Amino acid sequence: MSLLYIFLAILLLGILITVHELGHFTAARIVGIPVKEFSIGFGPKLISWKSKKHDTLFKISAIPMGGYCMFYGETGSDPEAGEEVYSKDDPRLYNNHNVWKRMFTVISGPIMNFILAVIVAIALVGFFGNSIEGLKVIEVQSDSPAYIAGLIANDEVLTIEGQSVNDGTINGISNIIDNVAAPDKELSISVLRDGKEHDLKVTPKFDETEKRFMIGITVGPILGKIAPSQIFPQAWGFCVEASSLIAKSLGKLFTTGEGFDQTSGPIGVVKIISEQTQQGGLAMFLNLAVIISINLGLVNLLPIPGLDGARLIF
């Protein structure tokens, strides 16, 4: 995994979180709630300037992993620590504004993520096609299990052990292999080559570095083109379908615990984005941007302390 793809993954997360915070900021400006600070990135500041009209400190910081929108009264008021002291009736304080205004600023963060997802989905559909319609082999490593089995570049992978790999992500193949592979176990793989279906046999090898069974191929998405008039409907449908799947997954996660072992923190997400972008290119990068943006919006609506959902309830 090259540093370029790691950087792109970090940049994507930073953009998605910054857009989320921009939603809070824009909504606050619309309803007249003062914003104390708005930062792009975290850590040491690189550039800062203060708006005289709105009394807002803008910052660009060194770590591009998101940002924040800070309102008056959200931090402490300890003068010994250099913090500003506010009177209870200070009109700048966030809690001194109407409830509907505060609710609007809170909900606008997730809304901006949904809007961004639709915009990116339109770009994805417009430039690359409707959606991922399948996965094809980009490269076969020499002397790998796939090479020995007879897989070649441009083979469209249909099924592994009878299970379809067309789940909309590059990880479709890896997930199936992880579930069915075992030492010295031969797996059946069905591929489409020159319009004809071929059934091959491959025995995955356990990779000590990756700690998983692998067959030695790089895959990428197969995308279909559509008419210009269908771009928005297809993009909207993609976002609706992704939202439904994510919502169902979150429901199972909190009711039965299903999928808990597949959750990831920022480092895990960066790894996934890097790996899939390296294999699937720009199309996969945009595809992930849509899914993660929707996921960020939905997760933030959960009534968990620290998230927008809890702030909305309170």
Coordinates of C-alpha atoms in Angstrom, one line a residue:
M1 CA 0.0 0.0 0.0
S2 CA 1.7 3.2 -1.2
L3 CA 1.8 6.5 0.7
L4 CA -0.3 8.1 -2.1
Y5 CA -3.3 6.0 -1.3
I6 CA -3.0 6.5 2.4
F7 CA -2.9 10.2 1.8
L8 CA -6.0 10.0 -0.4
A9 CA -7.8 8.1 2.3
I10 CA -6.9 10.6 5.0
L11 CA -7.9 13.4 2.6
L12 CA -11.3 11.8 1.9
L13 CA -12.0 11.5 5.6
G14 CA -10.9 15.0 6.2
I15 CA -13.2 16.4 3.5
L16 CA -16.2 14.4 4.7
I17 CA -15.8 15.6 8.3
T18 CA -15.1 19.2 7.2
V19 CA -18.2 19.2 5.1
H20 CA -20.2 17.9 8.1
E21 CA -18.9 20.7 10.3
L22 CA -19.5 23.2 7.5
G23 CA -23.1 22.2 7.7
H24 CA -23.2 23.2 11.3
F25 CA -21.4 26.5 10.5
T26 CA -23.6 27.4 7.6
A27 CA -26.8 26.7 9.5
A28 CA -25.6 28.8 12.4
R29 CA -24.9 31.7 10.1
I30 CA -28.3 31.4 8.5
V31 CA -30.2 31.6 11.9
G32 CA -27.8 34.1 13.5
I33 CA -26.0 32.0 16.0
P34 CA -22.4 33.3 16.5
V35 CA -19.6 30.8 15.8
K36 CA -16.5 31.1 17.9
E37 CA -14.1 29.0 15.9
F38 CA -14.2 27.1 12.6
S39 CA -11.2 24.9 11.9
I40 CA -10.2 22.8 8.9
G41 CA -8.0 20.0 10.3
F42 CA -6.7 19.4 13.8
G43 CA -3.4 19.9 15.7
P44 CA -0.9 22.8 15.2
K45 CA -2.5 25.7 13.3
L46 CA -0.9 26.6 10.0
I47 CA -3.0 29.7 9.2
S48 CA -5.6 31.6 11.1
W49 CA -7.6 34.8 10.7
K50 CA -10.5 36.4 12.5
S51 CA -13.6 37.7 10.9
K52 CA -14.3 41.2 12.3
K53 CA -17.9 41.2 11.2
H54 CA -18.9 37.8 12.8
D55 CA -16.2 37.6 15.4
T56 CA -15.2 34.1 14.2
L57 CA -11.7 32.7 14.3
F58 CA -10.9 30.6 11.2
K59 CA -8.0 28.1 11.2
I60 CA -6.3 25.7 8.9
S61 CA -4.4 23.1 11.0
A62 CA -1.7 20.6 10.2
I63 CA -3.6 17.3 10.6
P64 CA -6.2 16.9 7.7
M65 CA -8.4 14.5 9.6
G66 CA -11.5 16.7 9.7
G67 CA -12.2 19.8 11.6
Y68 CA -14.6 21.4 14.1
C69 CA -17.2 24.1 14.5
M70 CA -17.1 25.6 18.0
F71 CA -19.9 27.8 19.5
Y72 CA -19.6 30.2 22.4
G73 CA -20.1 28.5 25.7
E74 CA -19.2 25.0 24.5
T75 CA -15.8 25.1 26.3
G76 CA -15.0 26.0 29.9
S77 CA -14.7 29.5 31.3
D78 CA -11.6 29.2 33.5
P79 CA -9.8 32.6 33.4
E80 CA -6.6 31.0 34.9
A81 CA -6.5 28.6 31.9
G82 CA -6.8 31.6 29.6
E83 CA -10.4 30.8 28.8
E84 CA -13.0 33.5 28.3
V85 CA -15.6 34.0 31.0
Y86 CA -19.2 34.5 29.9
S87 CA -22.1 36.0 31.7
K88 CA -25.2 33.8 31.7
D89 CA -27.1 36.4 29.6
D90 CA -24.4 36.8 27.0
P91 CA -26.2 36.8 23.6
R92 CA -23.4 35.0 21.9
L93 CA -23.9 31.8 24.0
Y94 CA -25.2 28.9 22.0
N95 CA -27.7 27.9 24.7
N96 CA -29.2 31.4 24.8
H97 CA -30.7 31.0 21.3
N98 CA -34.1 29.5 20.4
V99 CA -34.4 25.8 20.5
W100 CA -35.4 25.5 16.9
K101 CA -32.3 27.4 15.8
R102 CA -30.1 25.1 17.8
M103 CA -31.9 22.0 16.4
F104 CA -31.4 23.4 12.9
T105 CA -27.6 23.8 13.4
V106 CA -27.3 20.3 14.8
I107 CA -29.3 18.5 12.1
S108 CA -27.5 20.4 9.3
G109 CA -24.2 18.5 9.8
P110 CA -25.7 15.1 8.8
I111 CA -27.8 16.8 6.1
M112 CA -24.6 18.2 4.5
N113 CA -23.2 14.6 4.4
F114 CA -26.3 13.4 2.6
I115 CA -26.2 16.3 0.2
L116 CA -22.5 15.6 -0.5
A117 CA -23.2 11.9 -1.0
V118 CA -25.8 12.8 -3.7
I119 CA -23.4 15.2 -5.5
V120 CA -20.6 12.6 -5.5
A121 CA -23.0 9.9 -6.6
I122 CA -24.0 12.1 -9.6
A123 CA -20.3 12.5 -10.5
L124 CA -19.8 8.7 -10.1
V125 CA -22.7 7.8 -12.2
G126 CA -22.1 10.5 -14.8
F127 CA -18.4 9.7 -15.4
F128 CA -18.3 6.0 -14.8
G129 CA -21.7 4.5 -15.1
N130 CA -24.6 3.3 -13.1
S131 CA -23.0 1.3 -10.4
I132 CA -20.6 -1.6 -9.9
E133 CA -22.0 -4.4 -11.9
G134 CA -19.3 -6.9 -11.2
L135 CA -15.6 -7.4 -10.4
K136 CA -12.9 -8.2 -12.9
V137 CA -9.4 -9.5 -12.5
I138 CA -6.8 -6.7 -13.0
E139 CA -3.7 -8.6 -12.3
V140 CA -2.7 -12.1 -11.4
Q141 CA 0.5 -12.6 -9.3
S142 CA 2.9 -15.1 -10.8
D143 CA 3.1 -18.5 -9.1
S144 CA 0.1 -17.6 -7.0
P145 CA -2.9 -19.9 -6.3
A146 CA -4.9 -17.9 -8.9
Y147 CA -2.1 -18.2 -11.5
I148 CA -1.9 -22.0 -10.9
A149 CA -5.7 -22.3 -11.2
G150 CA -5.7 -20.5 -14.6
L151 CA -7.2 -17.1 -13.8
I152 CA -6.1 -14.4 -16.2
A153 CA -6.5 -10.6 -16.5
N154 CA -10.0 -9.4 -17.5
D155 CA -11.7 -12.5 -16.1
E156 CA -15.0 -11.4 -14.6
V157 CA -15.4 -13.2 -11.2
L158 CA -19.0 -14.4 -10.8
T159 CA -19.0 -16.7 -7.8
I160 CA -16.7 -18.4 -5.2
E161 CA -18.1 -21.6 -3.8
G162 CA -21.5 -20.6 -5.3
Q163 CA -21.6 -17.2 -3.5
S164 CA -21.9 -14.1 -5.6
V165 CA -19.1 -11.6 -5.2
N166 CA -21.1 -8.7 -6.6
D167 CA -21.8 -6.9 -3.3
G168 CA -20.7 -3.5 -4.6
T169 CA -17.2 -3.5 -3.0
I170 CA -13.8 -4.8 -3.9
N171 CA -13.9 -6.7 -0.6
G172 CA -16.6 -9.0 -1.9
I173 CA -14.0 -11.7 -2.9
S174 CA -11.9 -11.3 0.2
N175 CA -14.9 -11.6 2.5
I176 CA -16.1 -14.9 0.9
I177 CA -12.6 -16.4 0.9
D178 CA -12.2 -15.4 4.6
N179 CA -15.4 -17.3 5.4
V180 CA -14.9 -20.5 3.4
A181 CA -11.2 -21.0 3.1
A182 CA -9.3 -23.6 5.2
P183 CA -5.8 -25.1 5.0
D184 CA -5.4 -27.2 1.7
K185 CA -9.1 -26.6 0.9
E186 CA -9.9 -26.3 -2.8
L187 CA -12.4 -23.7 -3.7
S188 CA -14.5 -23.5 -6.9
I189 CA -14.4 -20.1 -8.7
S190 CA -16.7 -19.3 -11.6
V191 CA -15.5 -16.6 -14.1
L192 CA -16.8 -15.1 -17.3
R193 CA -14.1 -15.0 -20.1
D194 CA -14.9 -14.0 -23.7
G195 CA -18.6 -14.5 -23.1
K196 CA -18.2 -18.0 -21.8
E197 CA -18.4 -19.2 -18.2
H198 CA -15.5 -21.2 -16.8
D199 CA -15.3 -23.1 -13.6
L200 CA -11.9 -23.2 -12.0
K201 CA -10.4 -24.7 -8.8
V202 CA -8.1 -22.7 -6.6
T203 CA -6.5 -23.5 -3.2
P204 CA -5.9 -20.3 -1.2
K205 CA -2.7 -19.8 0.7
F206 CA -2.5 -18.3 4.2
D207 CA -0.5 -15.1 4.1
E208 CA 1.4 -14.6 7.4
T209 CA 1.7 -10.8 6.8
E210 CA -1.9 -10.1 6.1
K211 CA -3.1 -12.9 8.5
R212 CA -5.7 -14.2 6.0
F213 CA -6.1 -16.6 3.1
M214 CA -5.3 -15.1 -0.3
I215 CA -5.3 -16.3 -3.9
G216 CA -3.1 -13.6 -5.4
I217 CA -5.2 -11.4 -7.6
T218 CA -6.0 -7.7 -7.9
V219 CA -9.6 -6.9 -8.9
G220 CA -11.4 -3.8 -10.0
P221 CA -15.0 -2.8 -10.7
I222 CA -17.0 -3.3 -13.9
L223 CA -19.2 -0.3 -14.4
G224 CA -22.1 0.2 -16.8
K225 CA -22.9 3.4 -18.8
I226 CA -26.4 5.0 -18.7
A227 CA -28.3 7.8 -20.5
P228 CA -27.8 11.4 -19.2
S229 CA -31.5 11.6 -18.3
Q230 CA -31.0 8.7 -15.9
I231 CA -27.9 10.0 -14.1
F232 CA -29.8 11.8 -11.2
P233 CA -32.4 9.0 -10.7
Q234 CA -29.7 6.4 -10.6
A235 CA -27.5 8.4 -8.3
W236 CA -30.4 9.1 -6.0
G237 CA -31.4 5.4 -6.0
F238 CA -27.8 4.5 -5.2
C239 CA -27.8 6.8 -2.2
V240 CA -31.2 5.5 -1.0
E241 CA -30.1 1.9 -1.3
A242 CA -26.9 2.6 0.5
S243 CA -28.7 4.5 3.3
S244 CA -31.1 1.5 3.7
L245 CA -28.3 -1.0 3.9
I246 CA -26.3 1.1 6.4
A247 CA -29.4 1.7 8.5
K248 CA -30.2 -2.0 8.6
S249 CA -26.6 -2.8 9.5
L250 CA -26.7 -0.2 12.4
G251 CA -29.9 -1.7 13.6
K252 CA -28.5 -5.2 13.7
L253 CA -25.3 -3.9 15.4
F254 CA -27.2 -2.3 18.3
T255 CA -29.9 -5.0 18.6
T256 CA -28.1 -8.3 18.1
G257 CA -24.4 -7.2 17.9
E258 CA -24.2 -8.6 14.4
G259 CA -21.3 -7.0 12.5
F260 CA -19.6 -5.6 15.6
D261 CA -16.4 -7.6 14.6
Q262 CA -16.4 -5.7 11.3
T263 CA -16.5 -2.2 12.7
S264 CA -13.4 0.0 12.3
G265 CA -12.0 3.1 13.7
P266 CA -10.3 5.9 11.7
I267 CA -7.1 3.8 11.1
G268 CA -9.1 0.8 9.9
V269 CA -11.2 3.0 7.6
V270 CA -8.1 4.6 6.2
K271 CA -6.7 1.1 5.5
I272 CA -9.9 0.0 3.7
I273 CA -10.1 3.1 1.6
S274 CA -6.4 2.8 0.6
E275 CA -6.7 -0.8 -0.3
Q276 CA -9.9 -0.5 -2.3
T277 CA -8.8 2.7 -4.1
Q278 CA -5.5 1.2 -5.1
Q279 CA -7.4 -1.7 -6.7
G280 CA -10.5 0.1 -8.0
G281 CA -9.1 3.5 -8.9
L282 CA -11.1 6.7 -9.0
A283 CA -14.5 5.0 -9.5
M284 CA -14.0 3.0 -6.3
F285 CA -12.7 6.1 -4.5
L286 CA -15.9 8.0 -5.3
N287 CA -18.0 5.0 -4.5
L288 CA -16.5 4.8 -1.0
A289 CA -17.0 8.6 -0.6
V290 CA -20.7 8.2 -1.2
I291 CA -21.0 5.2 1.3
I292 CA -18.8 6.7 4.0
S293 CA -20.5 10.2 3.8
I294 CA -23.9 8.6 4.2
N295 CA -22.6 6.4 7.0
L296 CA -21.1 9.5 8.7
G297 CA -24.5 11.3 8.5
L298 CA -26.5 8.3 9.8
V299 CA -24.1 7.5 12.6
N300 CA -24.1 11.1 13.8
L301 CA -27.9 10.9 14.2
L302 CA -27.7 8.1 16.7
P303 CA -28.7 9.2 20.3
I304 CA -25.2 8.6 21.7
P305 CA -23.5 11.2 23.9
G306 CA -21.0 13.2 21.8
L307 CA -22.9 12.7 18.6
D308 CA -25.4 15.0 16.9
G309 CA -28.3 12.7 17.7
A310 CA -27.8 13.1 21.5
R311 CA -27.4 16.9 21.1
L312 CA -30.6 17.0 19.1
I313 CA -32.5 15.2 21.8
F314 CA -31.1 17.3 24.6

